[in-house]
PDB file of C-alpha atoms in Angstrom:
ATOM      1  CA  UNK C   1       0.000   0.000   0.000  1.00 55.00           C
ATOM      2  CA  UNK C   2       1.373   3.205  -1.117  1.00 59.00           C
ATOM      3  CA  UNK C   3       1.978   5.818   1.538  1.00 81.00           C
ATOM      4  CA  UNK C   4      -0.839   8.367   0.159  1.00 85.00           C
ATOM      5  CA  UNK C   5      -2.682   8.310  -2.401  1.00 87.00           C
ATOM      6  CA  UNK C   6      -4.511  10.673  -4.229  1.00 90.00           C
ATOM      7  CA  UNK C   7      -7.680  10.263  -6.237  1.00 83.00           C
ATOM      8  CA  UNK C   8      -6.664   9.664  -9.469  1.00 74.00           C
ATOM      9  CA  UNK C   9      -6.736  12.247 -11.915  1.00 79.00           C
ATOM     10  CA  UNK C  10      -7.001  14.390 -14.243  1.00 91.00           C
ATOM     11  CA  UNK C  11      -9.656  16.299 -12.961  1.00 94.00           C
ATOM     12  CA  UNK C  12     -11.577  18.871 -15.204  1.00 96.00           C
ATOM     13  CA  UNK C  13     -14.275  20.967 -13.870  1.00 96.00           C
ATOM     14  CA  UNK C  14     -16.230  24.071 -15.157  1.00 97.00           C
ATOM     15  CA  UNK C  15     -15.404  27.506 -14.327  1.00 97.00           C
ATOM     16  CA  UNK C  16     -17.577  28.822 -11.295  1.00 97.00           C
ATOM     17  CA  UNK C  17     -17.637  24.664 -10.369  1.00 97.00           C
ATOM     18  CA  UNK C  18     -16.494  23.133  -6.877  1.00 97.00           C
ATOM     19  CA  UNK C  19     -13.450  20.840  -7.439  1.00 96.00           C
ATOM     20  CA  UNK C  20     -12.989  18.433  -4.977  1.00 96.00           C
ATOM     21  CA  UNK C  21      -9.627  16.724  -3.899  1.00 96.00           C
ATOM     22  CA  UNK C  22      -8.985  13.408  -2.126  1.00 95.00           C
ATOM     23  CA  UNK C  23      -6.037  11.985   0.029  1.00 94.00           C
ATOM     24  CA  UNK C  24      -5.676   8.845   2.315  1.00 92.00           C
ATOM     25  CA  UNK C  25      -2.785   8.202   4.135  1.00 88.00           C
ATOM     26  CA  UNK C  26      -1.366   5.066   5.525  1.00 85.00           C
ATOM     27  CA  UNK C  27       0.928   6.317   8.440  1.00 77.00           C
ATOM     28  CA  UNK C  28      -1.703   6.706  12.043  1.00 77.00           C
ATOM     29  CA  UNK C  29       1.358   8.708  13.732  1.00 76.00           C
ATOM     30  CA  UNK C  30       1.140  11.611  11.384  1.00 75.00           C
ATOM     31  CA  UNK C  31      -0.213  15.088  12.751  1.00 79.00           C
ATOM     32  CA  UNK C  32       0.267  17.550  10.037  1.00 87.00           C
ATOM     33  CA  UNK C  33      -1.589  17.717   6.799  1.00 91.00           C
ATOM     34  CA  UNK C  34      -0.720  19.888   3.822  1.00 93.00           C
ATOM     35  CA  UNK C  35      -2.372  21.233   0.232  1.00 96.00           C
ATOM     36  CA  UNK C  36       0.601  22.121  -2.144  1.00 95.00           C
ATOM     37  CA  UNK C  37      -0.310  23.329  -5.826  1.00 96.00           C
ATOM     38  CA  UNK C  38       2.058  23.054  -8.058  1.00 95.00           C
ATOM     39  CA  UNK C  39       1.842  25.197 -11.722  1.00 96.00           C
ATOM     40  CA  UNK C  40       3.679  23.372 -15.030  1.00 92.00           C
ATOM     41  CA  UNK C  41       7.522  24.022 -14.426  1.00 91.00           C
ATOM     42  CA  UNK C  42       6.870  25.829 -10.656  1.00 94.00           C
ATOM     43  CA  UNK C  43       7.801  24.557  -7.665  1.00 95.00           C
ATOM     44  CA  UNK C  44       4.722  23.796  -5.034  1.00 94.00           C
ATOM     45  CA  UNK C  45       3.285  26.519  -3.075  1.00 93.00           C
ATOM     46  CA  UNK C  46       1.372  25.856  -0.083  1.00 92.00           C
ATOM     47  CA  UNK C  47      -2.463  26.478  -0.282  1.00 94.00           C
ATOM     48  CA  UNK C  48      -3.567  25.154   3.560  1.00 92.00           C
ATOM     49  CA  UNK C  49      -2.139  23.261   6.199  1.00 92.00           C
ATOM     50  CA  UNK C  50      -4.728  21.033   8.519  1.00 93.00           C
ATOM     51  CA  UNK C  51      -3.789  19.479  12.269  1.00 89.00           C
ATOM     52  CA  UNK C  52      -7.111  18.696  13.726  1.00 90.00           C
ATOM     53  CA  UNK C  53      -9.943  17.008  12.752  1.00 93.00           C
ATOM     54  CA  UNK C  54     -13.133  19.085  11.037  1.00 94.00           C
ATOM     55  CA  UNK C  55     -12.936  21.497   8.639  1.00 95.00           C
ATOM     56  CA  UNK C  56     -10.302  24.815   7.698  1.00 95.00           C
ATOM     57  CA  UNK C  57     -11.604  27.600   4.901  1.00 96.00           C
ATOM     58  CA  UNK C  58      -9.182  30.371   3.740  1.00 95.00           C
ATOM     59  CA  UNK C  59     -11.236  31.958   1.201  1.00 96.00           C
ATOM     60  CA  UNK C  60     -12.425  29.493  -1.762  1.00 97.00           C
ATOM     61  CA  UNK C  61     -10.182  26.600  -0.326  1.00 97.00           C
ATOM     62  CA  UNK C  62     -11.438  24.519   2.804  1.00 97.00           C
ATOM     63  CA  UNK C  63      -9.571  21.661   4.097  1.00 96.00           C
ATOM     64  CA  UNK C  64     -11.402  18.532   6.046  1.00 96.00           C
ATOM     65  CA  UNK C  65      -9.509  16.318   7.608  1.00 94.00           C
ATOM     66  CA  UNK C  66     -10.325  13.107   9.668  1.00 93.00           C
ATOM     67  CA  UNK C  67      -7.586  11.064  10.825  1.00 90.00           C
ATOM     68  CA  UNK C  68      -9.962   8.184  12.217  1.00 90.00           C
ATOM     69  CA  UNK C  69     -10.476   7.367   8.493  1.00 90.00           C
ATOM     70  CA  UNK C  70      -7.265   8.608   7.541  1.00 91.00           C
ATOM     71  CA  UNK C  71      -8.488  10.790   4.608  1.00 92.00           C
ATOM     72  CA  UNK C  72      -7.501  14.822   4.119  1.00 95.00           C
ATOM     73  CA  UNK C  73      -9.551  16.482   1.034  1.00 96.00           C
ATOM     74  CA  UNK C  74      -9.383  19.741  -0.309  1.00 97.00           C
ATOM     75  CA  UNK C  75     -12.495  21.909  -1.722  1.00 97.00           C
ATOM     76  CA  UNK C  76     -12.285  24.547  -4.199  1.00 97.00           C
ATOM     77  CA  UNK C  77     -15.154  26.745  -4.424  1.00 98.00           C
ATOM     78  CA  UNK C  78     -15.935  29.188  -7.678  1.00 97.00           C
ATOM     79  CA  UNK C  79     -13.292  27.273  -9.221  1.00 97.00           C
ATOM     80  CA  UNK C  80     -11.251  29.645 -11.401  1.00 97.00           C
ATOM     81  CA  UNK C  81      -9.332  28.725 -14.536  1.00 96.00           C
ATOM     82  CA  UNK C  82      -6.017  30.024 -12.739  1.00 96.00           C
ATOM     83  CA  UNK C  83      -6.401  27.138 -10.055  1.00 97.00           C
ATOM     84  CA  UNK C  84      -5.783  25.046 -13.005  1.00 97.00           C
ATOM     85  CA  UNK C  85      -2.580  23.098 -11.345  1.00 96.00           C
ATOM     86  CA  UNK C  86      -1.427  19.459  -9.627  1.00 95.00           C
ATOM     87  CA  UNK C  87      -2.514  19.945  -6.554  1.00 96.00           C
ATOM     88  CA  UNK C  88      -0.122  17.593  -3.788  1.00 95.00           C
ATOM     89  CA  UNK C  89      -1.132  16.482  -0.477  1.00 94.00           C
ATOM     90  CA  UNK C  90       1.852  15.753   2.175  1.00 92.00           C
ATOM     91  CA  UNK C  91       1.758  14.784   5.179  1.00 88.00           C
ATOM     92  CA  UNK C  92       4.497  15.156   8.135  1.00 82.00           C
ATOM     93  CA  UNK C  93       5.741  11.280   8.842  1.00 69.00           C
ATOM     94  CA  UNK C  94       5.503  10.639  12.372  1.00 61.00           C
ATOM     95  CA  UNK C  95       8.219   8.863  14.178  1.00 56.00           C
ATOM     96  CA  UNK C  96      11.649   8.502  13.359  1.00 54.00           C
ATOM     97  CA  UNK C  97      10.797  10.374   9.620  1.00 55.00           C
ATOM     98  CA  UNK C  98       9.607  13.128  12.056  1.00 58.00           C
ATOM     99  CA  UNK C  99       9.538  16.723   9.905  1.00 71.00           C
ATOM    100  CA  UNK C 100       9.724  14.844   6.931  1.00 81.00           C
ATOM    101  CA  UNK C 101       6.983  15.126   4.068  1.00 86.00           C
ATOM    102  CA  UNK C 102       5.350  12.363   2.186  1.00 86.00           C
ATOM    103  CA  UNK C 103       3.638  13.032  -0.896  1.00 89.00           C
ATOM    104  CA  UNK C 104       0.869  12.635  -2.957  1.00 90.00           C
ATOM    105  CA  UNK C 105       1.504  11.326  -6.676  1.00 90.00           C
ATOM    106  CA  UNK C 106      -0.113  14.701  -7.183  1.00 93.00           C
ATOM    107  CA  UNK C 107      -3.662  15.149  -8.804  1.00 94.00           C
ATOM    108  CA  UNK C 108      -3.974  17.526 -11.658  1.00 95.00           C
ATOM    109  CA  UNK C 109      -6.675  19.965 -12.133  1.00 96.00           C
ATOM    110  CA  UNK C 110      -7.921  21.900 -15.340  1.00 96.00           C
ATOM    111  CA  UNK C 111     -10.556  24.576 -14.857  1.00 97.00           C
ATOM    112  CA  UNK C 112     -12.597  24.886 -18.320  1.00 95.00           C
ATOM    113  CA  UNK C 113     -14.159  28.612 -19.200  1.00 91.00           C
TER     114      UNK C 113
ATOM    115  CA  UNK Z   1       6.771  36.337   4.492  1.00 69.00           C
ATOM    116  CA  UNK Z   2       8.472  32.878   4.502  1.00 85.00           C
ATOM    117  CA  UNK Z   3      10.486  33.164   1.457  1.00 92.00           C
ATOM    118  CA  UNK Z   4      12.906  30.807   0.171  1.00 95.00           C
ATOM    119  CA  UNK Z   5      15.107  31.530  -2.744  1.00 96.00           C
ATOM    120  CA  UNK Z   6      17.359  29.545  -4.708  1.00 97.00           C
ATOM    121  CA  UNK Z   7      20.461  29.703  -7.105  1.00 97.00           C
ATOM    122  CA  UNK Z   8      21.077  29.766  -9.982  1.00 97.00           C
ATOM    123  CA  UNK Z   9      17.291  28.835 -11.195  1.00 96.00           C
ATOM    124  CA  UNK Z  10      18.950  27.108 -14.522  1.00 96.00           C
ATOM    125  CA  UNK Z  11      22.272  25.397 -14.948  1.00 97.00           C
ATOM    126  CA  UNK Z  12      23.569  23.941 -18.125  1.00 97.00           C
ATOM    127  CA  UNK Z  13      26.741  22.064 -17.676  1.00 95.00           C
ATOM    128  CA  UNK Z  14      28.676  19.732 -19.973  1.00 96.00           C
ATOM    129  CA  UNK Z  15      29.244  16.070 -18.411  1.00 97.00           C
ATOM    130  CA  UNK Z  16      31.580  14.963 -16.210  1.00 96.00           C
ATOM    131  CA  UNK Z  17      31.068  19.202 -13.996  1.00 96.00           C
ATOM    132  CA  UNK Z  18      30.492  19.358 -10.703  1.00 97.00           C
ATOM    133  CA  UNK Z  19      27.023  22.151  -9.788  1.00 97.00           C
ATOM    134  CA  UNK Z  20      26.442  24.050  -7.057  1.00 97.00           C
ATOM    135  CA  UNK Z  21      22.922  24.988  -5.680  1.00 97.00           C
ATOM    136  CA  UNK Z  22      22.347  27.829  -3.207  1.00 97.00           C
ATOM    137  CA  UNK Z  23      19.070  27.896  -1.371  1.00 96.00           C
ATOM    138  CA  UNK Z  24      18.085  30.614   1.380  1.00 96.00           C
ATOM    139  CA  UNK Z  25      15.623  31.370   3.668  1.00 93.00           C
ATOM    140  CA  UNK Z  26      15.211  35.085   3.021  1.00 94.00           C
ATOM    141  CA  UNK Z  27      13.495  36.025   5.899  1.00 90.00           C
ATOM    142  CA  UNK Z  28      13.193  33.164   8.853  1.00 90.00           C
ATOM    143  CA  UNK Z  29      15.772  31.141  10.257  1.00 90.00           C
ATOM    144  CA  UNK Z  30      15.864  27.196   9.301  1.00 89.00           C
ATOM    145  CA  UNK Z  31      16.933  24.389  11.310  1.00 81.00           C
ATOM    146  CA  UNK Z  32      16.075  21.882   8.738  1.00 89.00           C
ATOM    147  CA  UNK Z  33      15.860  22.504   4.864  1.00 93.00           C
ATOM    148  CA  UNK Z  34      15.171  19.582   2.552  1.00 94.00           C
ATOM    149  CA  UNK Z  35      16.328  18.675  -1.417  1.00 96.00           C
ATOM    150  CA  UNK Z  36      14.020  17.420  -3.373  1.00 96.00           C
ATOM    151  CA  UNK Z  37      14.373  16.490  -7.427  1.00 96.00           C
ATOM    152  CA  UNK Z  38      11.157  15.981  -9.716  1.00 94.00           C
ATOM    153  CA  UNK Z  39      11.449  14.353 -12.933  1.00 92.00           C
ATOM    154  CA  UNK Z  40       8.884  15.379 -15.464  1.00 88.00           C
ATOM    155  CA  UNK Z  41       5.351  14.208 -14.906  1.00 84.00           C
ATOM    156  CA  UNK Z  42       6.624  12.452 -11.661  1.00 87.00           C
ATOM    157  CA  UNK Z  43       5.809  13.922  -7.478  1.00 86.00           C
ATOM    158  CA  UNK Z  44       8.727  15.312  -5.568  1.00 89.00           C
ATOM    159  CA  UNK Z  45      11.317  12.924  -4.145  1.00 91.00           C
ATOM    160  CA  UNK Z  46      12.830  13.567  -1.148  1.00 92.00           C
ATOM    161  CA  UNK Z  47      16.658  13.177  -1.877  1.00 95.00           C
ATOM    162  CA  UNK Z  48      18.087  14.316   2.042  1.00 94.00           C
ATOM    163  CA  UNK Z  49      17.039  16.387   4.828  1.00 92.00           C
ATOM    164  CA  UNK Z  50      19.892  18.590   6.299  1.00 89.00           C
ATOM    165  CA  UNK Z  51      20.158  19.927   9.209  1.00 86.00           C
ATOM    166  CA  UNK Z  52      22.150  23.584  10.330  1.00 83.00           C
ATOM    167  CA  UNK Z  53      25.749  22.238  11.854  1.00 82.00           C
ATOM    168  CA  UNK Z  54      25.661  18.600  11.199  1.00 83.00           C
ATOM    169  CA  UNK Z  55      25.822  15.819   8.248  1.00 86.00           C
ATOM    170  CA  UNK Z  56      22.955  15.714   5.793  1.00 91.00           C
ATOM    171  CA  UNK Z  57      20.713  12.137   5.941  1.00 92.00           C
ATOM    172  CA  UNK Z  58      20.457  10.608   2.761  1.00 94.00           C
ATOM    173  CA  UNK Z  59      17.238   8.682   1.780  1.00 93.00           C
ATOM    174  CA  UNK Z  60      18.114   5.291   0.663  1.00 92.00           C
ATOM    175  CA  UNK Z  61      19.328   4.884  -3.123  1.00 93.00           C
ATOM    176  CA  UNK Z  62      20.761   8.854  -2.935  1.00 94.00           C
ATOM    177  CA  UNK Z  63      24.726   9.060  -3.063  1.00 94.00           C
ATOM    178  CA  UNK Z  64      25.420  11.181  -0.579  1.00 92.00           C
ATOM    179  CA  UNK Z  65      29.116  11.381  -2.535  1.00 94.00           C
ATOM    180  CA  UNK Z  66      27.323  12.892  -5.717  1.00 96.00           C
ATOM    181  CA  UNK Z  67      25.171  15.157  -3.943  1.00 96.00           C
ATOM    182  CA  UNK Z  68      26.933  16.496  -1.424  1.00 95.00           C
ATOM    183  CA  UNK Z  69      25.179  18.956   0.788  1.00 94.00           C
ATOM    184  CA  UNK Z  70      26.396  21.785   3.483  1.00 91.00           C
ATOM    185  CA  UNK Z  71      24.164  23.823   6.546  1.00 89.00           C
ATOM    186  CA  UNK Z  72      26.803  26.179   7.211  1.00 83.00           C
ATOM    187  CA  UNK Z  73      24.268  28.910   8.592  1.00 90.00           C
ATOM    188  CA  UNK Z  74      20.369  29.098   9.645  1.00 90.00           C
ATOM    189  CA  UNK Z  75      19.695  30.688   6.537  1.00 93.00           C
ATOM    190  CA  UNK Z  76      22.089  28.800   3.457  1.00 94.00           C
ATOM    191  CA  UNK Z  77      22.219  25.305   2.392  1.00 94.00           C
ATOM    192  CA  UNK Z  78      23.927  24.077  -0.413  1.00 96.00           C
ATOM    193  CA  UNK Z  79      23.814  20.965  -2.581  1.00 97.00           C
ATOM    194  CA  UNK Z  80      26.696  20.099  -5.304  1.00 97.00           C
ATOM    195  CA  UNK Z  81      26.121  17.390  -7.570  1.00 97.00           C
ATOM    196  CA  UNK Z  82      29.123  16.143  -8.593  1.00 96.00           C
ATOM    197  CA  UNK Z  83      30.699  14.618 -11.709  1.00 96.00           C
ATOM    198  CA  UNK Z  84      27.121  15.356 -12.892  1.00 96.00           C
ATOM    199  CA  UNK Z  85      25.912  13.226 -15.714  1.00 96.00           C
ATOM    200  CA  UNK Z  86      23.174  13.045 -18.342  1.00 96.00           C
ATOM    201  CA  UNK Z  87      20.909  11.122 -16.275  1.00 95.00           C
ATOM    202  CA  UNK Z  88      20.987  13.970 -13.132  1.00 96.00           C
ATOM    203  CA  UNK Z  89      19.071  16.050 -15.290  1.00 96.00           C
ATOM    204  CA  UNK Z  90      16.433  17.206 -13.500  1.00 96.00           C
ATOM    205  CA  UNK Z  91      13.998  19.687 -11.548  1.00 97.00           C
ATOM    206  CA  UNK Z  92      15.983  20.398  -7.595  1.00 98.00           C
ATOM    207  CA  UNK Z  93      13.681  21.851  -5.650  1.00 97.00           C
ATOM    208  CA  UNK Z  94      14.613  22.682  -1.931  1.00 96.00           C
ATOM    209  CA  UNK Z  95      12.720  23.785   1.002  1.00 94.00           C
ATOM    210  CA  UNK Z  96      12.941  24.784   4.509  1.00 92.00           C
ATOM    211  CA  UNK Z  97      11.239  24.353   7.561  1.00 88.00           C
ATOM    212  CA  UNK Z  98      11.123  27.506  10.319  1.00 85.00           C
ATOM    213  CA  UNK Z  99      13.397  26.941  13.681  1.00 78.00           C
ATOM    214  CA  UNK Z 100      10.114  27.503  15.452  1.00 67.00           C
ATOM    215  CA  UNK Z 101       7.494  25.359  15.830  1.00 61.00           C
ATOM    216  CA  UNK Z 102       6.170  24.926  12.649  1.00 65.00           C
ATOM    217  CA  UNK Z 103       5.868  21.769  10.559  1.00 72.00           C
ATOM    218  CA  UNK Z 104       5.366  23.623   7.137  1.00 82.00           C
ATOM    219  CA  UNK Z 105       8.054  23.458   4.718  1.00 87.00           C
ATOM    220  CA  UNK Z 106       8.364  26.613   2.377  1.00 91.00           C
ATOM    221  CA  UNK Z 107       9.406  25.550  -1.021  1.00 94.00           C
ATOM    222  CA  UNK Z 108      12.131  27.041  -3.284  1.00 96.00           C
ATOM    223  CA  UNK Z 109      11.637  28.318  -6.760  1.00 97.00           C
ATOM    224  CA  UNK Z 110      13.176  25.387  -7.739  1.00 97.00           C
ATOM    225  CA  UNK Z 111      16.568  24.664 -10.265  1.00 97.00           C
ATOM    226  CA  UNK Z 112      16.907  23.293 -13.210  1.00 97.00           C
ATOM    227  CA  UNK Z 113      20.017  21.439 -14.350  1.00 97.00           C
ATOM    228  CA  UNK Z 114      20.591  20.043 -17.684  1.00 97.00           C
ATOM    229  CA  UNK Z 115      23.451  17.809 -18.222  1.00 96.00           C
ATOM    230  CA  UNK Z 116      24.757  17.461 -21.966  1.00 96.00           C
TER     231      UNK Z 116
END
């Protein structure tokens, strides 16, 4: 079993659509949850970080995370065609790996006018 | 805030060089900053962690002879691929993680080499 895994992708949605994102995670000791998005030839930029269970919005983006299930998703709201990216999820490895991230194979979004 | 910076952002070297990659934290102090390289189409891979005053860790299958990395301040690491090769052609990204208390890692512009 892979370490996360990402719903597979790509993902195309409508402009004005939500897009939704999925992670699950194998690793029980990890705390820290992460939503990287990553542009053609950029490095990743992080969108939201996540450490309890329940939900985190920043604007369009909200984050729910629950760890009994092991599964962090990301919403997009009024998706716009600049969010058109691979999004990553990551999570800190608990542990000895402690600090470390572990991503996602990385799910890539287009937004369609 | 939280800016990390790297140099050069692309590096074209003839086989057999040895590269050197700068990457700072512009404006916090790092403990801990981490190399990653991406090949196209493929998710980061974490190539070493390394840590201010002390020896890098590798993950298992890096060299830690060809890629040599040095902490020498909160604020600089550096990673040198030696003897580079066709093959190490590639995306480096690095990023760092704040001395304080925070698990987020702040990512690099990234570098990219091309070995002819």
């Amino acid at each position: 079993q892979k370490e996360v895994e990402q719903n597979s992708g790509p993902l195309s949605v409508p402009e004005g659509a939500i897009a939704s994102l999925n992670c699950t995670y194998s690793d029980r000791g990890s705390q820290s949850f992460f939503w990287y998005r990553q542009y053609s030839g950029k490095s990743p930029e992080l969108i939201m970080s996540i450490y309890s269970n329940g939900d985190k919005e920043d604007g369009r983006f909200t984050a729910q995370l629950n760890k009994a299930s092991q599964y962090v998703s990301l919403l997009i709201r009024d998706s716009q065609p600049s969010d058109s990216a691979t999004y990553l999820c990551a999570f800190n490895a608990g542990g000895t790996s402690y600090g470390k991230l572990t991503f996602g194979q990385g799910t890539i979004l287009t937004v369609h006018p | 805030g939280a800016v990390v910076s790297q140099h050069p952002s692309w590096v074209i070297c003839k086989s057999g060089t040895s590269v050197k990659i700068e990457c700072r934290s512009l404006d916090f102090q790092a403990t801990t900053m981490f190399w990653y390289r991406q090949f196209p189409k493929q998710s980061l891979m974490l190539m070493a962690t390394s840590n201010e005053g002390s020896k890098a860790t590798y993950e298992q299958g890096v060299e830690k002879d060809k890629f040599l990395i040095n902490h020498a301040s909160l604020t600089l690491s550096t990673l040198t691929v030696t003897s580079a090769h066709p093959e190490d052609s590639s995306f480096y990204i690095c990023s760092a993680r704040p001395i304080q208390g925070v698990e987020t890692q702040y990512f690099g512009p990234g570098t990219r080499l091309l070995v002819l």
